[in-house]
């Protein structure tokens, strides 16, 4: 029994010593912590904007039941939305891709085959980007500059590879969960409860109740003074940082901005 107690005391002392050393090291090496934070990469979930602007986005991966209805609803309000299309969807519904572009909507990339990109190599990710971009450009005449990784799945390799191709990865800060076949009132309430200036809202083009919910959402946000823009128009121009929530913010004039070249500053992940 005495040996057991002694061993437990020794183990406790060792653990405490390691923790204490770790705390001292962190205090003594703050730059190392900052460097680790800078290396982390996030897509853009929302944008810091003073104006009441919001971007409505729709992912199109499988069905095509509601695309024209969505175009008609958005058109009745003169709203430009952003549609993230999978390459195989473009193959199956080229007439809808053209209809989206002809209606003035922003047509962007949602990969070519809808894979989990974290399970892809950098080369495979680039192939996914290029294949979808080629298909969209062939129909619309405009090459996508934004991509939404399928399933919202990403890691540093995914984000770095996307940005190395000159594209920007886009997520969302308001999820309608319309793909779960929520009622129109539930979808509406989720969106209205979550939206703020600079929000990016996620819908799907083939969700059961989205066309029913969309007019109420648009009318309510308009009554609150919101206007609607594409994601490309929502994004900030010039230098920026991305905070720990994925919010794109104007770059602050600081020691960081003085020590990093502009091309690196655009990609920093700020605490």
GROMACS .gro file of C-alpha atoms in nm:
model
  271
    1UNK     CA    1   0.000   0.000   0.000
    2UNK     CA    2   0.280   0.242   0.086
    3UNK     CA    3   0.452   0.164  -0.244
    4UNK     CA    4   0.126   0.232  -0.435
    5UNK     CA    5   0.078   0.568  -0.262
    6UNK     CA    6   0.438   0.661  -0.324
    7UNK     CA    7   0.409   0.579  -0.693
    8UNK     CA    8   0.091   0.783  -0.723
    9UNK     CA    9   0.261   1.079  -0.560
   10UNK     CA   10   0.554   1.049  -0.800
   11UNK     CA   11   0.324   1.036  -1.103
   12UNK     CA   12   0.128   1.338  -0.978
   13UNK     CA   13   0.448   1.532  -0.924
   14UNK     CA   14   0.572   1.450  -1.274
   15UNK     CA   15   0.243   1.556  -1.436
   16UNK     CA   16   0.236   1.882  -1.243
   17UNK     CA   17   0.595   1.946  -1.340
   18UNK     CA   18   0.522   1.893  -1.709
   19UNK     CA   19   0.220   2.124  -1.695
   20UNK     CA   20   0.416   2.391  -1.515
   21UNK     CA   21   0.697   2.368  -1.767
   22UNK     CA   22   0.446   2.395  -2.049
   23UNK     CA   23   0.292   2.709  -1.903
   24UNK     CA   24   0.632   2.870  -1.854
   25UNK     CA   25   0.730   2.780  -2.212
   26UNK     CA   26   0.412   2.932  -2.356
   27UNK     CA   27   0.464   3.254  -2.160
   28UNK     CA   28   0.827   3.268  -2.270
   29UNK     CA   29   0.751   3.192  -2.637
   30UNK     CA   30   0.439   3.391  -2.736
   31UNK     CA   31   0.564   3.429  -3.093
   32UNK     CA   32   0.556   3.053  -3.141
   33UNK     CA   33   0.189   3.048  -3.048
   34UNK     CA   34   0.117   3.335  -3.283
   35UNK     CA   35   0.300   3.163  -3.566
   36UNK     CA   36   0.092   2.849  -3.519
   37UNK     CA   37  -0.226   3.056  -3.535
   38UNK     CA   38  -0.117   3.230  -3.855
   39UNK     CA   39  -0.057   2.894  -4.023
   40UNK     CA   40  -0.415   2.778  -3.969
   41UNK     CA   41  -0.641   2.824  -4.267
   42UNK     CA   42  -1.016   2.884  -4.276
   43UNK     CA   43  -1.264   2.944  -4.555
   44UNK     CA   44  -1.486   3.252  -4.544
   45UNK     CA   45  -1.805   3.196  -4.345
   46UNK     CA   46  -1.924   3.557  -4.333
   47UNK     CA   47  -1.800   3.911  -4.396
   48UNK     CA   48  -1.765   4.206  -4.161
   49UNK     CA   49  -1.992   4.467  -4.315
   50UNK     CA   50  -2.147   4.776  -4.163
   51UNK     CA   51  -2.427   4.778  -4.420
   52UNK     CA   52  -2.719   4.538  -4.392
   53UNK     CA   53  -2.623   4.312  -4.681
   54UNK     CA   54  -2.666   3.937  -4.705
   55UNK     CA   55  -2.579   3.673  -4.964
   56UNK     CA   56  -2.828   3.398  -5.046
   57UNK     CA   57  -2.655   3.083  -5.174
   58UNK     CA   58  -2.786   2.757  -5.317
   59UNK     CA   59  -2.595   2.431  -5.357
   60UNK     CA   60  -2.689   2.215  -5.657
   61UNK     CA   61  -2.557   1.860  -5.645
   62UNK     CA   62  -2.837   1.615  -5.717
   63UNK     CA   63  -3.191   1.702  -5.825
   64UNK     CA   64  -3.327   1.987  -6.034
   65UNK     CA   65  -3.686   2.006  -5.918
   66UNK     CA   66  -3.695   2.368  -5.807
   67UNK     CA   67  -3.424   2.553  -5.999
   68UNK     CA   68  -3.655   2.740  -6.235
   69UNK     CA   69  -3.896   2.820  -5.952
   70UNK     CA   70  -3.609   2.967  -5.752
   71UNK     CA   71  -3.501   3.173  -6.052
   72UNK     CA   72  -3.856   3.306  -6.086
   73UNK     CA   73  -3.888   3.394  -5.716
   74UNK     CA   74  -3.551   3.567  -5.701
   75UNK     CA   75  -3.629   3.747  -6.026
   76UNK     CA   76  -3.956   3.882  -5.889
   77UNK     CA   77  -3.753   4.061  -5.620
   78UNK     CA   78  -3.465   4.152  -5.854
   79UNK     CA   79  -3.224   3.960  -5.629
   80UNK     CA   80  -2.890   3.819  -5.739
   81UNK     CA   81  -2.799   3.495  -5.561
   82UNK     CA   82  -2.501   3.260  -5.579
   83UNK     CA   83  -2.537   2.901  -5.700
   84UNK     CA   84  -2.261   2.651  -5.625
   85UNK     CA   85  -2.283   2.375  -5.886
   86UNK     CA   86  -2.131   2.026  -5.895
   87UNK     CA   87  -1.976   1.937  -6.230
   88UNK     CA   88  -2.191   1.627  -6.271
   89UNK     CA   89  -2.500   1.846  -6.213
   90UNK     CA   90  -2.377   2.078  -6.487
   91UNK     CA   91  -2.347   1.775  -6.716
   92UNK     CA   92  -2.704   1.667  -6.641
   93UNK     CA   93  -2.873   2.007  -6.651
   94UNK     CA   94  -2.684   2.241  -6.885
   95UNK     CA   95  -3.006   2.427  -6.972
   96UNK     CA   96  -3.052   2.517  -6.603
   97UNK     CA   97  -2.692   2.637  -6.579
   98UNK     CA   98  -2.755   2.867  -6.874
   99UNK     CA   99  -3.085   2.982  -6.723
  100UNK     CA  100  -2.908   3.076  -6.398
  101UNK     CA  101  -2.642   3.272  -6.582
  102UNK     CA  102  -2.895   3.438  -6.813
  103UNK     CA  103  -3.094   3.549  -6.506
  104UNK     CA  104  -2.783   3.724  -6.373
  105UNK     CA  105  -2.699   3.487  -6.091
  106UNK     CA  106  -2.343   3.407  -5.987
  107UNK     CA  107  -2.257   3.051  -6.093
  108UNK     CA  108  -1.973   2.905  -5.887
  109UNK     CA  109  -1.791   2.578  -5.816
  110UNK     CA  110  -1.904   2.298  -5.582
  111UNK     CA  111  -1.645   2.043  -5.707
  112UNK     CA  112  -1.680   1.808  -6.003
  113UNK     CA  113  -1.786   1.482  -5.835
  114UNK     CA  114  -1.883   1.597  -5.481
  115UNK     CA  115  -1.608   1.411  -5.289
  116UNK     CA  116  -1.489   1.457  -4.932
  117UNK     CA  117  -1.196   1.680  -5.020
  118UNK     CA  118  -1.007   1.597  -4.702
  119UNK     CA  119  -0.969   1.248  -4.848
  120UNK     CA  120  -0.823   1.384  -5.173
  121UNK     CA  121  -0.464   1.467  -5.257
  122UNK     CA  122  -0.375   1.821  -5.358
  123UNK     CA  123  -0.356   1.707  -5.719
  124UNK     CA  124  -0.701   1.549  -5.699
  125UNK     CA  125  -0.845   1.866  -5.546
  126UNK     CA  126  -0.703   2.072  -5.832
  127UNK     CA  127  -0.855   1.828  -6.081
  128UNK     CA  128  -1.194   1.869  -5.912
  129UNK     CA  129  -1.165   2.248  -5.933
  130UNK     CA  130  -1.054   2.260  -6.295
  131UNK     CA  131  -1.305   2.005  -6.424
  132UNK     CA  132  -1.602   2.191  -6.276
  133UNK     CA  133  -1.465   2.531  -6.377
  134UNK     CA  134  -1.422   2.413  -6.735
  135UNK     CA  135  -1.781   2.289  -6.752
  136UNK     CA  136  -1.931   2.607  -6.606
  137UNK     CA  137  -1.719   2.831  -6.827
  138UNK     CA  138  -1.814   2.637  -7.139
  139UNK     CA  139  -2.182   2.718  -7.077
  140UNK     CA  140  -2.174   3.060  -6.912
  141UNK     CA  141  -1.857   3.209  -7.058
  142UNK     CA  142  -1.743   3.297  -6.705
  143UNK     CA  143  -1.493   3.093  -6.505
  144UNK     CA  144  -1.581   3.047  -6.135
  145UNK     CA  145  -1.358   3.210  -5.875
  146UNK     CA  146  -1.531   3.071  -5.564
  147UNK     CA  147  -1.578   2.715  -5.442
  148UNK     CA  148  -1.781   2.559  -5.165
  149UNK     CA  149  -1.615   2.232  -5.060
  150UNK     CA  150  -1.871   1.948  -5.055
  151UNK     CA  151  -2.019   1.858  -4.716
  152UNK     CA  152  -1.848   2.165  -4.568
  153UNK     CA  153  -1.546   1.934  -4.538
  154UNK     CA  154  -1.199   2.091  -4.533
  155UNK     CA  155  -0.858   2.099  -4.369
  156UNK     CA  156  -0.544   2.307  -4.421
  157UNK     CA  157  -0.446   2.109  -4.732
  158UNK     CA  158  -0.786   2.170  -4.891
  159UNK     CA  159  -0.787   2.543  -4.817
  160UNK     CA  160  -0.426   2.599  -4.918
  161UNK     CA  161  -0.474   2.406  -5.242
  162UNK     CA  162  -0.787   2.601  -5.332
  163UNK     CA  163  -0.615   2.932  -5.271
  164UNK     CA  164  -0.305   2.822  -5.463
  165UNK     CA  165  -0.539   2.788  -5.763
  166UNK     CA  166  -0.650   3.151  -5.721
  167UNK     CA  167  -0.994   3.060  -5.587
  168UNK     CA  168  -1.162   3.145  -5.257
  169UNK     CA  169  -1.330   2.878  -5.040
  170UNK     CA  170  -1.674   2.981  -4.914
  171UNK     CA  171  -1.879   2.834  -4.630
  172UNK     CA  172  -2.182   2.987  -4.455
  173UNK     CA  173  -2.278   3.126  -4.115
  174UNK     CA  174  -2.655   3.064  -4.151
  175UNK     CA  175  -2.772   2.711  -4.235
  176UNK     CA  176  -3.136   2.677  -4.336
  177UNK     CA  177  -3.118   2.297  -4.296
  178UNK     CA  178  -3.369   2.284  -4.580
  179UNK     CA  179  -3.224   1.950  -4.696
  180UNK     CA  180  -3.371   1.794  -4.380
  181UNK     CA  181  -3.717   1.866  -4.520
  182UNK     CA  182  -3.800   2.113  -4.244
  183UNK     CA  183  -4.128   2.296  -4.286
  184UNK     CA  184  -4.127   2.634  -4.459
  185UNK     CA  185  -4.194   2.809  -4.128
  186UNK     CA  186  -3.903   2.629  -3.961
  187UNK     CA  187  -3.668   2.720  -4.245
  188UNK     CA  188  -3.782   3.080  -4.230
  189UNK     CA  189  -3.734   3.106  -3.856
  190UNK     CA  190  -3.386   2.949  -3.866
  191UNK     CA  191  -3.270   3.196  -4.128
  192UNK     CA  192  -3.423   3.506  -3.971
  193UNK     CA  193  -3.282   3.414  -3.629
  194UNK     CA  194  -2.932   3.374  -3.769
  195UNK     CA  195  -2.886   3.651  -4.024
  196UNK     CA  196  -2.671   3.955  -3.952
  197UNK     CA  197  -2.489   4.209  -4.172
  198UNK     CA  198  -2.249   4.018  -4.395
  199UNK     CA  199  -2.413   3.678  -4.350
  200UNK     CA  200  -2.392   3.398  -4.606
  201UNK     CA  201  -2.706   3.181  -4.604
  202UNK     CA  202  -2.706   2.818  -4.720
  203UNK     CA  203  -2.998   2.671  -4.916
  204UNK     CA  204  -3.027   2.387  -5.168
  205UNK     CA  205  -3.187   2.398  -5.511
  206UNK     CA  206  -3.386   2.076  -5.469
  207UNK     CA  207  -3.502   2.102  -5.108
  208UNK     CA  208  -3.870   2.030  -5.052
  209UNK     CA  209  -3.990   2.351  -4.884
  210UNK     CA  210  -3.730   2.612  -4.985
  211UNK     CA  211  -3.940   2.776  -5.260
  212UNK     CA  212  -4.225   2.809  -5.013
  213UNK     CA  213  -4.004   2.966  -4.744
  214UNK     CA  214  -3.803   3.199  -4.967
  215UNK     CA  215  -4.060   3.481  -5.020
  216UNK     CA  216  -4.124   3.516  -4.645
  217UNK     CA  217  -3.751   3.525  -4.577
  218UNK     CA  218  -3.688   3.787  -4.842
  219UNK     CA  219  -3.982   4.005  -4.739
  220UNK     CA  220  -3.887   3.993  -4.369
  221UNK     CA  221  -3.524   4.082  -4.437
  222UNK     CA  222  -3.624   4.364  -4.669
  223UNK     CA  223  -3.850   4.503  -4.398
  224UNK     CA  224  -3.545   4.502  -4.168
  225UNK     CA  225  -3.350   4.706  -4.423
  226UNK     CA  226  -3.143   4.428  -4.579
  227UNK     CA  227  -3.033   4.418  -4.940
  228UNK     CA  228  -2.909   4.110  -5.126
  229UNK     CA  229  -2.582   4.062  -5.313
  230UNK     CA  230  -2.380   3.778  -5.459
  231UNK     CA  231  -2.101   3.630  -5.249
  232UNK     CA  232  -1.845   3.782  -5.486
  233UNK     CA  233  -1.992   4.128  -5.420
  234UNK     CA  234  -2.015   4.061  -5.046
  235UNK     CA  235  -1.642   3.991  -5.011
  236UNK     CA  236  -1.407   4.269  -4.906
  237UNK     CA  237  -1.164   4.424  -5.149
  238UNK     CA  238  -0.804   4.491  -5.058
  239UNK     CA  239  -0.620   4.343  -4.762
  240UNK     CA  240  -0.810   4.141  -4.504
  241UNK     CA  241  -0.780   3.887  -4.226
  242UNK     CA  242  -1.004   3.594  -4.137
  243UNK     CA  243  -1.083   3.558  -3.768
  244UNK     CA  244  -1.132   3.236  -3.572
  245UNK     CA  245  -1.501   3.220  -3.673
  246UNK     CA  246  -1.421   3.244  -4.044
  247UNK     CA  247  -1.535   3.606  -4.063
  248UNK     CA  248  -1.355   3.810  -4.327
  249UNK     CA  249  -1.246   4.140  -4.170
  250UNK     CA  250  -1.058   4.447  -4.298
  251UNK     CA  251  -0.687   4.424  -4.222
  252UNK     CA  252  -0.585   4.630  -3.921
  253UNK     CA  253  -0.280   4.854  -3.940
  254UNK     CA  254  -0.058   4.672  -3.695
  255UNK     CA  255   0.280   4.517  -3.643
  256UNK     CA  256   0.151   4.216  -3.831
  257UNK     CA  257   0.067   4.416  -4.142
  258UNK     CA  258   0.409   4.581  -4.129
  259UNK     CA  259   0.595   4.252  -4.093
  260UNK     CA  260   0.410   4.044  -4.355
  261UNK     CA  261   0.402   4.100  -4.731
  262UNK     CA  262   0.052   4.171  -4.870
  263UNK     CA  263   0.013   3.830  -5.034
  264UNK     CA  264   0.059   3.662  -4.694
  265UNK     CA  265  -0.152   3.911  -4.505
  266UNK     CA  266  -0.451   3.824  -4.723
  267UNK     CA  267  -0.434   3.467  -4.593
  268UNK     CA  268  -0.370   3.514  -4.223
  269UNK     CA  269  -0.593   3.346  -3.968
  270UNK     CA  270  -0.632   3.596  -3.683
  271UNK     CA  271  -0.721   3.519  -3.325
   0.00000   0.00000   0.00000
